[in-house]
Tab-separated table of C-alpha atoms in Angstrom:
chain	number	residue	atom	x	y	z
A	194	GLU	CA	115.424	95.120	88.532
A	195	PRO	CA	115.738	96.858	91.914
A	196	GLU	CA	115.849	94.532	94.873
A	197	VAL	CA	116.076	94.474	98.634
A	198	THR	CA	119.431	93.189	99.827
A	199	GLN	CA	120.209	91.744	103.237
A	200	THR	CA	123.416	90.957	105.076
A	201	PRO	CA	124.602	88.671	106.486
A	202	SER	CA	122.948	85.728	104.797
A	203	HIS	CA	123.670	83.580	107.846
A	204	GLN	CA	124.845	84.501	111.328
A	205	VAL	CA	125.635	82.166	114.178
A	206	THR	CA	125.811	83.713	117.624
A	207	GLN	CA	125.952	82.734	121.261
A	208	MET	CA	122.926	83.267	123.469
A	209	GLY	CA	123.049	86.687	125.110
A	210	GLN	CA	125.077	88.306	122.349
A	211	GLU	CA	123.920	91.298	120.348
A	212	VAL	CA	123.151	90.853	116.681
A	213	ILE	CA	122.618	93.439	113.951
A	214	LEU	CA	120.937	92.439	110.717
A	215	ARG	CA	121.290	94.845	107.840
A	216	CYS	CA	119.047	95.638	104.926
A	217	VAL	CA	119.249	97.960	101.952
A	218	PRO	CA	115.682	98.614	100.794
A	219	ILE	CA	114.759	99.630	97.260
A	220	SER	CA	115.914	103.213	96.851
A	221	ASN	CA	112.639	105.066	96.210
A	222	HIS	CA	110.654	103.104	98.792
A	223	LEU	CA	109.345	104.863	101.855
A	224	TYR	CA	108.068	102.028	104.034
A	225	PHE	CA	110.286	99.415	105.610
A	226	TYR	CA	109.524	96.213	107.434
A	227	TRP	CA	111.027	93.287	109.253
A	228	TYR	CA	109.392	89.883	109.246
A	229	ARG	CA	110.663	86.603	110.563
A	230	GLN	CA	110.015	82.939	109.935
A	231	ILE	CA	110.891	80.355	112.548
A	232	LEU	CA	111.688	77.040	110.921
A	233	GLY	CA	108.494	75.236	109.947
A	234	GLN	CA	106.253	78.125	110.952
A	235	LYS	CA	104.599	80.987	109.153
A	236	VAL	CA	106.109	84.319	108.222
A	237	GLU	CA	105.377	86.766	111.060
A	238	PHE	CA	105.301	90.531	111.088
A	239	LEU	CA	107.752	92.195	113.464
A	240	VAL	CA	107.787	95.913	112.762
A	241	SER	CA	107.064	98.589	110.179
A	242	PHE	CA	108.970	101.859	109.834
A	243	TYR	CA	108.017	105.060	108.094
A	244	ASN	CA	109.253	108.629	108.237
A	245	ASN	CA	112.080	107.658	110.579
A	246	GLU	CA	109.909	106.107	113.202
A	247	ILE	CA	108.198	102.846	114.018
A	248	SER	CA	104.645	102.925	112.683
A	249	GLU	CA	103.574	99.548	114.008
A	250	LYS	CA	105.078	96.629	115.876
A	251	SER	CA	103.936	93.184	116.902
A	252	GLU	CA	103.993	91.535	120.310
A	253	ILE	CA	107.148	89.719	119.254
A	254	PHE	CA	108.978	93.029	118.904
A	255	ASP	CA	109.795	93.538	122.563
A	256	ASP	CA	112.452	95.678	124.230
A	257	GLN	CA	115.209	93.378	122.997
A	258	PHE	CA	114.531	94.510	119.446
A	259	SER	CA	115.208	97.861	117.844
A	260	VAL	CA	115.303	99.218	114.319
A	261	GLU	CA	117.218	102.077	112.872
A	262	ARG	CA	117.780	103.825	109.596
A	263	PRO	CA	121.236	105.246	110.326
A	264	ASP	CA	121.743	106.773	106.891
A	265	GLY	CA	119.756	107.196	103.713
A	266	SER	CA	120.100	103.615	102.575
A	267	ASN	CA	120.460	101.087	105.391
A	268	PHE	CA	117.693	99.735	107.591
A	269	THR	CA	118.890	97.642	110.522
A	270	LEU	CA	117.345	95.272	113.026
A	271	LYS	CA	119.188	94.903	116.313
A	272	ILE	CA	118.570	92.158	118.820
A	273	ARG	CA	120.185	93.262	122.047
A	274	SER	CA	120.550	89.974	123.897
A	275	THR	CA	119.711	87.007	121.749
A	276	LYS	CA	117.719	84.040	123.022
A	277	LEU	CA	117.511	80.546	121.606
A	278	GLU	CA	113.998	81.237	120.366
A	279	ASP	CA	115.261	84.134	118.249
A	280	SER	CA	116.699	81.590	115.834
A	281	ALA	CA	114.805	82.215	112.610
A	282	MET	CA	115.006	83.580	109.106
A	283	TYR	CA	114.624	87.351	109.210
A	284	PHE	CA	113.209	89.051	106.135
A	285	CYS	CA	113.471	92.725	105.396
A	286	ALA	CA	110.884	94.236	103.060
A	287	SER	CA	110.133	97.622	101.593
A	288	SER	CA	107.274	99.194	99.715
A	289	GLU	CA	106.693	102.390	97.808
A	290	ASP	CA	103.243	102.907	99.237
A	291	ALA	CA	100.351	100.787	100.416
A	292	GLY	CA	100.755	97.944	97.979
A	293	GLU	CA	103.036	95.061	97.384
A	294	LEU	CA	105.984	94.516	99.635
A	295	PHE	CA	109.294	93.517	98.141
A	296	PHE	CA	111.222	91.089	100.291
A	297	GLY	CA	114.919	90.459	100.599
A	298	GLU	CA	116.361	86.965	100.539
A	299	GLY	CA	116.537	86.800	104.294
A	300	SER	CA	119.170	86.521	106.999
A	301	ARG	CA	119.286	83.246	108.850
A	302	LEU	CA	120.051	83.713	112.529
A	303	THR	CA	121.163	80.733	114.580
A	304	VAL	CA	121.459	81.249	118.325
A	305	LEU	CA	123.450	78.616	120.214
B	172	ASP	CA	95.431	83.529	116.638
B	173	GLN	CA	95.425	82.375	113.042
B	174	GLN	CA	93.724	85.170	111.177
B	175	VAL	CA	94.841	83.768	107.830
B	176	LYS	CA	94.675	80.043	107.275
B	177	GLN	CA	95.867	77.790	104.527
B	178	ASN	CA	94.477	74.400	105.429
B	179	SER	CA	96.368	72.404	102.821
B	180	PRO	CA	100.054	72.167	103.704
B	181	SER	CA	100.807	70.522	100.362
B	182	LEU	CA	99.345	69.995	96.910
B	183	SER	CA	100.529	67.967	93.925
B	184	VAL	CA	99.279	68.735	90.437
B	185	GLN	CA	100.088	67.303	87.034
B	186	GLU	CA	101.881	69.634	84.651
B	187	GLY	CA	99.416	71.397	82.371
B	188	ARG	CA	96.517	71.056	84.780
B	189	ILE	CA	95.003	73.710	87.008
B	190	SER	CA	96.428	74.314	90.480
B	191	ILE	CA	94.002	75.749	93.009
B	192	LEU	CA	95.349	77.040	96.291
B	193	ASN	CA	92.935	78.092	98.983
B	194	CYS	CA	93.059	80.561	101.822
B	195	ASP	CA	90.571	81.550	104.527
B	196	TYR	CA	90.662	84.558	106.791
B	197	THR	CA	88.774	85.598	109.881
B	198	ASN	CA	89.279	89.368	110.120
B	199	SER	CA	86.632	91.123	108.030
B	200	MET	CA	88.641	94.368	108.269
B	201	PHE	CA	91.343	93.089	105.917
B	202	ASP	CA	91.216	95.240	102.804
B	203	TYR	CA	93.928	93.824	100.571
B	204	PHE	CA	95.016	90.293	99.830
B	205	LEU	CA	98.203	89.043	98.257
B	206	TRP	CA	99.795	85.821	97.177
B	207	TYR	CA	103.519	85.299	97.554
B	208	LYS	CA	105.632	82.508	96.181
B	209	LYS	CA	108.697	81.293	98.007
B	210	TYR	CA	111.550	79.105	96.853
B	211	PRO	CA	113.895	77.518	99.411
B	212	ALA	CA	116.549	79.918	100.745
B	213	GLU	CA	114.871	82.912	99.126
B	214	GLY	CA	112.530	85.614	100.358
B	215	PRO	CA	108.841	85.653	99.430
B	216	THR	CA	108.197	86.997	95.928
B	217	PHE	CA	105.029	88.887	95.172
B	218	LEU	CA	102.756	87.099	92.728
B	219	ILE	CA	99.343	88.730	92.534
B	220	SER	CA	97.007	90.755	94.703
B	221	ILE	CA	93.381	91.735	94.991
B	222	SER	CA	91.625	94.587	96.683
B	223	SER	CA	88.609	93.893	98.854
B	224	ILE	CA	86.432	95.865	96.429
B	225	LYS	CA	87.032	93.302	93.684
B	226	ASP	CA	86.203	89.631	93.395
B	227	LYS	CA	88.658	88.622	90.694
B	228	ASN	CA	92.053	89.664	89.424
B	229	GLU	CA	93.886	88.018	86.583
B	230	ASP	CA	97.511	88.209	85.519
B	231	GLY	CA	98.602	85.788	82.846
B	232	ARG	CA	98.375	82.233	84.165
B	233	PHE	CA	97.447	83.458	87.647
B	234	THR	CA	93.970	84.403	88.806
B	235	VAL	CA	92.936	85.275	92.323
B	236	PHE	CA	89.316	85.036	93.405
B	237	LEU	CA	87.914	86.692	96.497
B	238	ASN	CA	84.665	85.700	98.185
B	239	LYS	CA	84.173	88.268	100.924
B	240	SER	CA	81.019	86.752	102.343
B	241	ALA	CA	82.813	83.439	102.840
B	242	LYS	CA	86.090	85.165	103.816
B	243	HIS	CA	87.824	82.966	101.305
B	244	LEU	CA	90.269	83.527	98.523
B	245	SER	CA	91.859	81.218	96.054
B	246	LEU	CA	94.724	81.294	93.600
B	247	HIS	CA	94.319	79.503	90.289
B	248	ILE	CA	97.344	78.677	88.171
B	249	VAL	CA	96.601	77.393	84.708
B	250	PRO	CA	98.337	75.728	83.051
B	251	SER	CA	100.649	74.605	85.844
B	252	GLN	CA	104.335	74.424	84.977
B	253	PRO	CA	107.242	72.689	86.757
B	254	GLY	CA	108.709	76.103	87.671
B	255	ASP	CA	105.578	76.791	89.706
B	256	SER	CA	106.737	74.268	92.313
B	257	ALA	CA	107.251	76.349	95.445
B	258	VAL	CA	105.588	77.291	98.709
B	259	TYR	CA	102.703	79.699	98.229
B	260	PHE	CA	101.736	82.082	100.993
B	261	CYS	CA	98.456	83.869	101.214
B	262	ALA	CA	98.712	87.225	102.980
B	263	ALA	CA	96.140	89.728	104.126
B	264	SER	CA	96.631	93.365	104.816
B	265	LEU	CA	95.073	95.989	107.010
B	266	THR	CA	96.315	99.356	105.819
B	267	ASN	CA	97.011	101.395	108.898
B	268	LEU	CA	96.775	105.108	109.580
B	269	PHE	CA	100.271	105.660	108.241
B	270	GLY	CA	99.250	104.303	104.848
B	271	ASN	CA	101.556	101.333	104.973
B	272	GLU	CA	100.710	97.723	105.418
B	273	LYS	CA	101.210	95.024	107.919
B	274	LEU	CA	100.887	91.672	106.223
B	275	THR	CA	99.451	88.706	108.050
B	276	PHE	CA	100.632	85.534	106.414
B	277	GLY	CA	99.101	82.102	106.213
B	278	THR	CA	101.216	79.052	106.937
B	279	GLY	CA	101.805	78.282	103.271
B	280	THR	CA	100.988	75.504	100.825
B	281	ARG	CA	103.772	73.575	99.162
B	282	LEU	CA	102.843	73.110	95.510
B	283	THR	CA	104.562	70.356	93.555
B	284	ILE	CA	104.026	70.185	89.822
B	285	ILE	CA	104.526	66.688	88.487
B	286	PRO	CA	106.029	66.603	84.979
């Protein structure tokens, strides 16, 4: 069964460092998303991406964040200068159309 | 701003009985509702969905009911099985102009099925 894959599964970084989280969405999907879940809190929408551009982003997705689809398969989330409060589980998701989203297993980011 | 609320953080149900998970929302513009199941250290897994034009959708042991006037939906699992123990997230969607969705999640309900 096709699945969304994410790397790394866990990354530990120092505050102020840049982090790139990688995702390989399901191959025939056209819509891509990043969500995050801070420990003990709800899953929050960060950004959606379609046709090589951001279609929607939340207030959380400030100038420190960027997304890119550098080739035909990868979808990346970059955090330019990490803060302590960026520590969370980051989930990539993709969908074929307006319907169910398929989530990856998540990348845990720990900022020290 | 909690647009999607799951007021029960946890629920314990005897194996074989019915599990009922509840969800309330405040934004009447939501047009699609989904339930996701999440095991520890895994991403959310889609379970079942319902469009705002329907009031019930059934898939095997899982049924979702939508009451638009009350802005309430519920997930029924019957019979409950030990493998159903997980955190269940209600999510609501507002399909945007690009045709894709932004999901707004509730805080989740941890379901424990007691053998």
